[in-house]
PDB file of C-alpha atoms in Angstrom:
ATOM      1  CA  MET A  27      75.705  67.236 -74.735  1.00  0.00           C
ATOM      2  CA  LYS A  28      75.546  63.967 -76.627  1.00  0.00           C
ATOM      3  CA  ASN A  29      79.177  63.382 -75.627  1.00  0.00           C
ATOM      4  CA  GLY A  30      78.578  64.137 -71.936  1.00  0.00           C
ATOM      5  CA  TRP A  31      80.020  67.667 -71.856  1.00  0.00           C
ATOM      6  CA  VAL A  32      78.139  70.533 -70.226  1.00  0.00           C
ATOM      7  CA  THR A  33      78.795  74.177 -70.971  1.00  0.00           C
ATOM      8  CA  SER A  34      79.485  76.687 -68.227  1.00  0.00           C
ATOM      9  CA  GLU A  35      81.255  79.929 -67.539  1.00  0.00           C
ATOM     10  CA  PHE A  36      84.491  77.930 -67.677  1.00  0.00           C
ATOM     11  CA  PHE A  37      83.940  76.704 -71.176  1.00  0.00           C
ATOM     12  CA  TYR A  38      83.012  79.940 -72.847  1.00  0.00           C
ATOM     13  CA  ASN A  39      79.967  79.579 -75.064  1.00  0.00           C
ATOM     14  CA  SER A  40      81.572  81.859 -77.662  1.00  0.00           C
ATOM     15  CA  VAL A  41      84.211  79.146 -78.172  1.00  0.00           C
ATOM     16  CA  LEU A  42      81.443  76.752 -79.150  1.00  0.00           C
ATOM     17  CA  LYS A  43      79.956  79.278 -81.564  1.00  0.00           C
ATOM     18  CA  ASP A  44      83.364  79.949 -83.112  1.00  0.00           C
ATOM     19  CA  ASN A  45      83.883  76.225 -83.693  1.00  0.00           C
ATOM     20  CA  TYR A  46      80.529  75.351 -85.240  1.00  0.00           C
ATOM     21  CA  ASP A  47      82.112  74.788 -88.637  1.00  0.00           C
ATOM     22  CA  LYS A  48      84.695  72.336 -87.291  1.00  0.00           C
ATOM     23  CA  LEU A  49      84.391  68.578 -87.227  1.00  0.00           C
ATOM     24  CA  GLU A  50      82.932  67.083 -84.063  1.00  0.00           C
ATOM     25  CA  LYS A  51      86.140  65.180 -83.306  1.00  0.00           C
ATOM     26  CA  ASP A  52      88.142  68.439 -83.482  1.00  0.00           C
ATOM     27  CA  ILE A  53      85.743  70.187 -81.112  1.00  0.00           C
ATOM     28  CA  LEU A  54      85.854  67.261 -78.678  1.00  0.00           C
ATOM     29  CA  GLU A  55      89.663  67.297 -78.747  1.00  0.00           C
ATOM     30  CA  TYR A  56      89.606  71.026 -78.016  1.00  0.00           C
ATOM     31  CA  VAL A  57      87.210  70.633 -75.057  1.00  0.00           C
ATOM     32  CA  GLU A  58      89.262  67.786 -73.607  1.00  0.00           C
ATOM     33  CA  LYS A  59      92.475  69.798 -73.924  1.00  0.00           C
ATOM     34  CA  PHE A  60      90.750  72.822 -72.384  1.00  0.00           C
ATOM     35  CA  TYR A  61      90.205  70.932 -69.102  1.00  0.00           C
ATOM     36  CA  THR A  62      93.259  68.664 -69.062  1.00  0.00           C
ATOM     37  CA  GLU A  63      96.129  70.928 -70.124  1.00  0.00           C
ATOM     38  CA  ASN A  64      98.583  72.243 -67.544  1.00  0.00           C
ATOM     39  CA  ASN A  65      98.061  69.197 -65.330  1.00  0.00           C
ATOM     40  CA  TYR A  66      94.254  69.602 -65.229  1.00  0.00           C
ATOM     41  CA  GLN A  67      94.514  73.201 -63.997  1.00  0.00           C
ATOM     42  CA  ARG A  68      91.024  74.305 -65.145  1.00  0.00           C
ATOM     43  CA  PHE A  69      89.460  71.049 -63.964  1.00  0.00           C
ATOM     44  CA  PHE A  70      90.862  71.486 -60.454  1.00  0.00           C
ATOM     45  CA  ARG A  71      89.627  75.082 -60.381  1.00  0.00           C
ATOM     46  CA  VAL A  72      86.106  73.841 -61.135  1.00  0.00           C
ATOM     47  CA  PHE A  73      86.518  71.074 -58.534  1.00  0.00           C
ATOM     48  CA  ASP A  74      87.481  73.709 -55.921  1.00  0.00           C
ATOM     49  CA  LEU A  75      84.342  75.684 -56.775  1.00  0.00           C
ATOM     50  CA  VAL A  76      82.220  72.552 -56.367  1.00  0.00           C
ATOM     51  CA  ILE A  77      83.657  71.984 -52.885  1.00  0.00           C
ATOM     52  CA  GLU A  78      83.110  75.653 -51.992  1.00  0.00           C
ATOM     53  CA  GLY A  79      79.569  75.468 -53.397  1.00  0.00           C
ATOM     54  CA  PHE A  80      78.696  72.572 -51.094  1.00  0.00           C
ATOM     55  CA  LYS A  81      79.778  74.663 -48.115  1.00  0.00           C
ATOM     56  CA  GLU A  82      78.104  77.896 -49.274  1.00  0.00           C
ATOM     57  CA  GLN A  83      74.787  76.179 -50.002  1.00  0.00           C
ATOM     58  CA  GLY A  84      74.796  74.242 -46.729  1.00  0.00           C
ATOM     59  CA  LEU A  85      74.796  70.856 -48.437  1.00  0.00           C
ATOM     60  CA  ASN A  86      75.626  67.596 -46.705  1.00  0.00           C
ATOM     61  CA  GLU A  87      79.022  67.889 -44.996  1.00  0.00           C
ATOM     62  CA  GLY A  88      79.783  64.180 -45.407  1.00  0.00           C
ATOM     63  CA  TYR A  89      79.557  64.457 -49.194  1.00  0.00           C
ATOM     64  CA  ARG A  90      81.605  67.669 -49.145  1.00  0.00           C
ATOM     65  CA  LEU A  91      84.350  65.948 -47.135  1.00  0.00           C
ATOM     66  CA  SER A  92      84.299  63.035 -49.581  1.00  0.00           C
ATOM     67  CA  LEU A  93      84.867  65.516 -52.417  1.00  0.00           C
ATOM     68  CA  VAL A  94      87.772  67.068 -50.497  1.00  0.00           C
ATOM     69  CA  LYS A  95      89.397  63.626 -50.126  1.00  0.00           C
ATOM     70  CA  ILE A  96      88.787  62.747 -53.781  1.00  0.00           C
ATOM     71  CA  ARG A  97      90.325  66.020 -54.913  1.00  0.00           C
ATOM     72  CA  LYS A  98      93.384  65.508 -52.711  1.00  0.00           C
ATOM     73  CA  LEU A  99      93.997  61.988 -54.021  1.00  0.00           C
ATOM     74  CA  LEU A 100      93.487  63.035 -57.647  1.00  0.00           C
ATOM     75  CA  LYS A 101      95.908  65.926 -57.240  1.00  0.00           C
ATOM     76  CA  GLN A 102      98.516  63.410 -56.032  1.00  0.00           C
ATOM     77  CA  ASP A 103      97.805  60.964 -58.871  1.00  0.00           C
ATOM     78  CA  PHE A 104      95.025  61.475 -61.405  1.00  0.00           C
ATOM     79  CA  ASP A 105      95.241  57.777 -62.316  1.00  0.00           C
ATOM     80  CA  ASN A 106      93.055  57.149 -59.242  1.00  0.00           C
ATOM     81  CA  TYR A 107      90.034  58.742 -60.972  1.00  0.00           C
ATOM     82  CA  ASP A 108      88.401  55.387 -61.733  1.00  0.00           C
ATOM     83  CA  LEU A 109      88.112  54.577 -58.026  1.00  0.00           C
ATOM     84  CA  PHE A 110      85.707  57.490 -57.532  1.00  0.00           C
ATOM     85  CA  MET A 111      83.168  57.011 -60.323  1.00  0.00           C
ATOM     86  CA  ASN A 112      80.505  55.330 -58.158  1.00  0.00           C
ATOM     87  CA  ILE A 113      80.615  57.773 -55.260  1.00  0.00           C
ATOM     88  CA  THR A 114      80.663  60.732 -57.638  1.00  0.00           C
ATOM     89  CA  PHE A 115      77.474  59.505 -59.291  1.00  0.00           C
ATOM     90  CA  SER A 116      75.957  59.088 -55.803  1.00  0.00           C
ATOM     91  CA  ILE A 117      76.924  62.654 -54.866  1.00  0.00           C
ATOM     92  CA  ILE A 118      75.371  63.986 -58.082  1.00  0.00           C
ATOM     93  CA  ASP A 119      72.228  61.995 -57.294  1.00  0.00           C
ATOM     94  CA  TYR A 120      72.082  63.608 -53.840  1.00  0.00           C
ATOM     95  CA  LEU A 121      72.765  67.072 -55.278  1.00  0.00           C
ATOM     96  CA  CYS A 122      70.065  66.786 -57.959  1.00  0.00           C
ATOM     97  CA  SER A 123      67.562  65.473 -55.414  1.00  0.00           C
ATOM     98  CA  PHE A 124      68.326  68.508 -53.250  1.00  0.00           C
ATOM     99  CA  LYS A 125      68.064  70.975 -56.138  1.00  0.00           C
ATOM    100  CA  PHE A 126      64.917  69.376 -57.559  1.00  0.00           C
ATOM    101  CA  GLY A 127      63.203  69.466 -54.170  1.00  0.00           C
ATOM    102  CA  ILE A 128      62.778  65.700 -53.842  1.00  0.00           C
ATOM    103  CA  LEU A 129      65.438  64.937 -51.225  1.00  0.00           C
ATOM    104  CA  SER A 130      62.927  64.269 -48.439  1.00  0.00           C
ATOM    105  CA  THR A 131      60.470  62.337 -50.611  1.00  0.00           C
ATOM    106  CA  ASN A 132      60.298  58.801 -51.959  1.00  0.00           C
ATOM    107  CA  ASP A 133      60.936  60.135 -55.455  1.00  0.00           C
ATOM    108  CA  TYR A 134      64.297  59.692 -57.121  1.00  0.00           C
ATOM    109  CA  ILE A 135      66.135  61.021 -60.160  1.00  0.00           C
ATOM    110  CA  ARG A 136      64.543  59.513 -63.245  1.00  0.00           C
ATOM    111  CA  GLU A 137      63.155  60.708 -66.546  1.00  0.00           C
ATOM    112  CA  LYS A 138      59.954  62.032 -64.964  1.00  0.00           C
ATOM    113  CA  SER A 139      61.683  63.991 -62.165  1.00  0.00           C
ATOM    114  CA  ILE A 140      64.250  65.377 -64.644  1.00  0.00           C
ATOM    115  CA  GLY A 141      61.433  66.550 -66.931  1.00  0.00           C
ATOM    116  CA  THR A 142      59.525  68.126 -64.028  1.00  0.00           C
ATOM    117  CA  ALA A 143      62.621  69.932 -62.795  1.00  0.00           C
ATOM    118  CA  ARG A 144      63.444  71.115 -66.333  1.00  0.00           C
ATOM    119  CA  ARG A 145      60.008  72.753 -66.636  1.00  0.00           C
ATOM    120  CA  LYS A 146      60.532  74.535 -63.298  1.00  0.00           C
ATOM    121  CA  TYR A 147      63.824  75.942 -64.602  1.00  0.00           C
ATOM    122  CA  ALA A 148      62.193  77.335 -67.766  1.00  0.00           C
ATOM    123  CA  ASP A 149      62.640  80.998 -66.846  1.00  0.00           C
ATOM    124  CA  LYS A 150      65.213  80.790 -64.058  1.00  0.00           C
ATOM    125  CA  ASN A 151      68.832  80.176 -64.933  1.00  0.00           C
ATOM    126  CA  GLY A 152      70.605  81.494 -61.856  1.00  0.00           C
ATOM    127  CA  GLN A 153      74.281  81.831 -62.702  1.00  0.00           C
ATOM    128  CA  LEU A 154      73.903  79.684 -65.810  1.00  0.00           C
ATOM    129  CA  THR A 155      73.002  80.649 -69.369  1.00  0.00           C
ATOM    130  CA  LYS A 156      70.149  78.942 -71.189  1.00  0.00           C
ATOM    131  CA  ILE A 157      72.625  76.719 -73.053  1.00  0.00           C
ATOM    132  CA  ASP A 158      74.240  75.761 -69.721  1.00  0.00           C
ATOM    133  CA  ILE A 159      70.839  74.677 -68.366  1.00  0.00           C
ATOM    134  CA  MET A 160      70.030  72.861 -71.616  1.00  0.00           C
ATOM    135  CA  SER A 161      73.348  70.996 -71.581  1.00  0.00           C
ATOM    136  CA  MET A 162      72.927  70.114 -67.892  1.00  0.00           C
ATOM    137  CA  PHE A 163      69.504  68.561 -68.448  1.00  0.00           C
ATOM    138  CA  GLY A 164      70.622  66.894 -71.681  1.00  0.00           C
ATOM    139  CA  VAL A 165      73.489  65.139 -69.922  1.00  0.00           C
ATOM    140  CA  LEU A 166      71.288  64.256 -66.923  1.00  0.00           C
ATOM    141  CA  LYS A 167      68.686  62.660 -69.204  1.00  0.00           C
ATOM    142  CA  SER A 168      71.372  60.687 -70.998  1.00  0.00           C
ATOM    143  CA  TRP A 169      73.165  59.448 -67.883  1.00  0.00           C
ATOM    144  CA  TRP A 170      70.027  58.711 -65.836  1.00  0.00           C
ATOM    145  CA  LYS A 171      68.052  56.940 -68.577  1.00  0.00           C
ATOM    146  CA  LYS A 172      67.036  53.305 -68.345  1.00  0.00           C
ATOM    147  CA  ILE A 173      69.815  51.102 -69.684  1.00  0.00           C
ATOM    148  CA  ASN A 174      69.621  47.707 -71.334  1.00  0.00           C
ATOM    149  CA  PHE A 175      71.883  45.572 -69.135  1.00  0.00           C
ATOM    150  CA  LYS A 176      71.628  42.639 -71.553  1.00  0.00           C
ATOM    151  CA  LYS A 177      74.271  44.295 -73.717  1.00  0.00           C
ATOM    152  CA  GLY A 178      76.875  43.178 -71.181  1.00  0.00           C
ATOM    153  CA  LEU A 179      79.642  44.904 -69.231  1.00  0.00           C
ATOM    154  CA  ASP A 180      81.634  45.631 -72.379  1.00  0.00           C
ATOM    155  CA  ARG A 181      78.808  47.323 -74.290  1.00  0.00           C
ATOM    156  CA  THR A 182      76.434  49.046 -71.865  1.00  0.00           C
ATOM    157  CA  ASP A 183      76.166  52.796 -72.269  1.00  0.00           C
ATOM    158  CA  PHE A 184      77.971  55.043 -69.803  1.00  0.00           C
ATOM    159  CA  GLY A 185      75.596  56.262 -67.108  1.00  0.00           C
ATOM    160  CA  ARG A 186      74.550  56.188 -63.497  1.00  0.00           C
ATOM    161  CA  SER A 187      72.545  52.984 -63.606  1.00  0.00           C
ATOM    162  CA  PRO A 188      75.116  50.604 -65.147  1.00  0.00           C
ATOM    163  CA  ILE A 189      77.938  52.045 -63.039  1.00  0.00           C
ATOM    164  CA  GLU A 190      76.032  52.012 -59.739  1.00  0.00           C
ATOM    165  CA  HIS A 191      74.606  48.545 -60.412  1.00  0.00           C
ATOM    166  CA  GLY A 192      77.873  46.934 -61.491  1.00  0.00           C
ATOM    167  CA  ARG A 193      76.958  46.588 -65.161  1.00  0.00           C
ATOM    168  CA  TYR A 194      79.831  48.618 -66.649  1.00  0.00           C
ATOM    169  CA  ASP A 195      83.403  47.338 -66.900  1.00  0.00           C
ATOM    170  CA  PRO A 196      85.609  49.840 -64.992  1.00  0.00           C
ATOM    171  CA  ARG A 197      88.379  49.320 -67.551  1.00  0.00           C
ATOM    172  CA  ARG A 198      86.192  51.302 -69.970  1.00  0.00           C
ATOM    173  CA  TYR A 199      86.315  54.468 -67.856  1.00  0.00           C
ATOM    174  CA  LYS A 200      88.206  57.404 -69.316  1.00  0.00           C
ATOM    175  CA  ARG A 201      89.841  60.252 -67.436  1.00  0.00           C
ATOM    176  CA  THR A 202      87.505  62.641 -69.200  1.00  0.00           C
ATOM    177  CA  ASP A 203      84.490  60.716 -67.870  1.00  0.00           C
ATOM    178  CA  PHE A 204      85.446  61.837 -64.389  1.00  0.00           C
ATOM    179  CA  VAL A 205      86.081  65.400 -65.571  1.00  0.00           C
ATOM    180  CA  LYS A 206      82.574  65.412 -67.096  1.00  0.00           C
ATOM    181  CA  LEU A 207      81.028  64.275 -63.800  1.00  0.00           C
ATOM    182  CA  ILE A 208      82.585  67.155 -61.861  1.00  0.00           C
ATOM    183  CA  LEU A 209      81.546  69.654 -64.552  1.00  0.00           C
ATOM    184  CA  LEU A 210      77.964  68.391 -64.369  1.00  0.00           C
ATOM    185  CA  MET A 211      78.095  68.735 -60.582  1.00  0.00           C
ATOM    186  CA  PHE A 212      79.282  72.336 -61.000  1.00  0.00           C
ATOM    187  CA  ASN A 213      76.338  73.167 -63.282  1.00  0.00           C
ATOM    188  CA  VAL A 214      73.824  71.625 -60.897  1.00  0.00           C
ATOM    189  CA  LEU A 215      75.317  73.632 -58.030  1.00  0.00           C
ATOM    190  CA  MET A 216      75.146  76.873 -60.024  1.00  0.00           C
ATOM    191  CA  ALA A 217      71.540  76.301 -61.105  1.00  0.00           C
ATOM    192  CA  PRO A 218      68.905  78.055 -59.017  1.00  0.00           C
ATOM    193  CA  ASP A 219      66.735  76.184 -56.580  1.00  0.00           C
ATOM    194  CA  PRO A 220      63.630  75.705 -58.742  1.00  0.00           C
ATOM    195  CA  ASP A 221      61.341  75.984 -55.713  1.00  0.00           C
ATOM    196  CA  ILE A 222      62.551  79.488 -54.816  1.00  0.00           C
ATOM    197  CA  GLU A 223      61.277  82.393 -56.861  1.00  0.00           C
ATOM    198  CA  SER A 224      63.949  84.837 -58.045  1.00  0.00           C
TER     199      SER A 224
END
């Protein structure tokens, strides 16, 4: 979580348990390879499920079509990933607002709304395990926290606020940053609607 990775059915939790005794850098290398090997095969499978999830859950068609275009362009040349960071954060913002039940309110994704949503998910995991839910909310809290912009473009922390507000140098983006965004989107899609009882 502290490195921006969420767990899911694609990254088997047993793999994490089996690697507890390894150094953090070795685990991070393994996770990165897991999603990037074979020309990003597993990543694109998750991306396809995200696009399907938007359709199945009746989410905004405009955002779904944007994801289709992004996927197509990345499949042609993954080096284009940095062009899509802003819109991907916006789509996640929309998706979380939908899932947290605040889409038609004046509320927005912030520490308070993340905490409220987390409490609603306490006993409902949907298609996610408890560690998947925990990692999802851990990454959300990290990426949606208030950021000190005074650090400057070269030192601000990675997250929604500095990227959306132009306070993060795009040259600092990594390919895996984009992979992490799509994985987070997948987890949010797979989480239950907290306002609907199981």
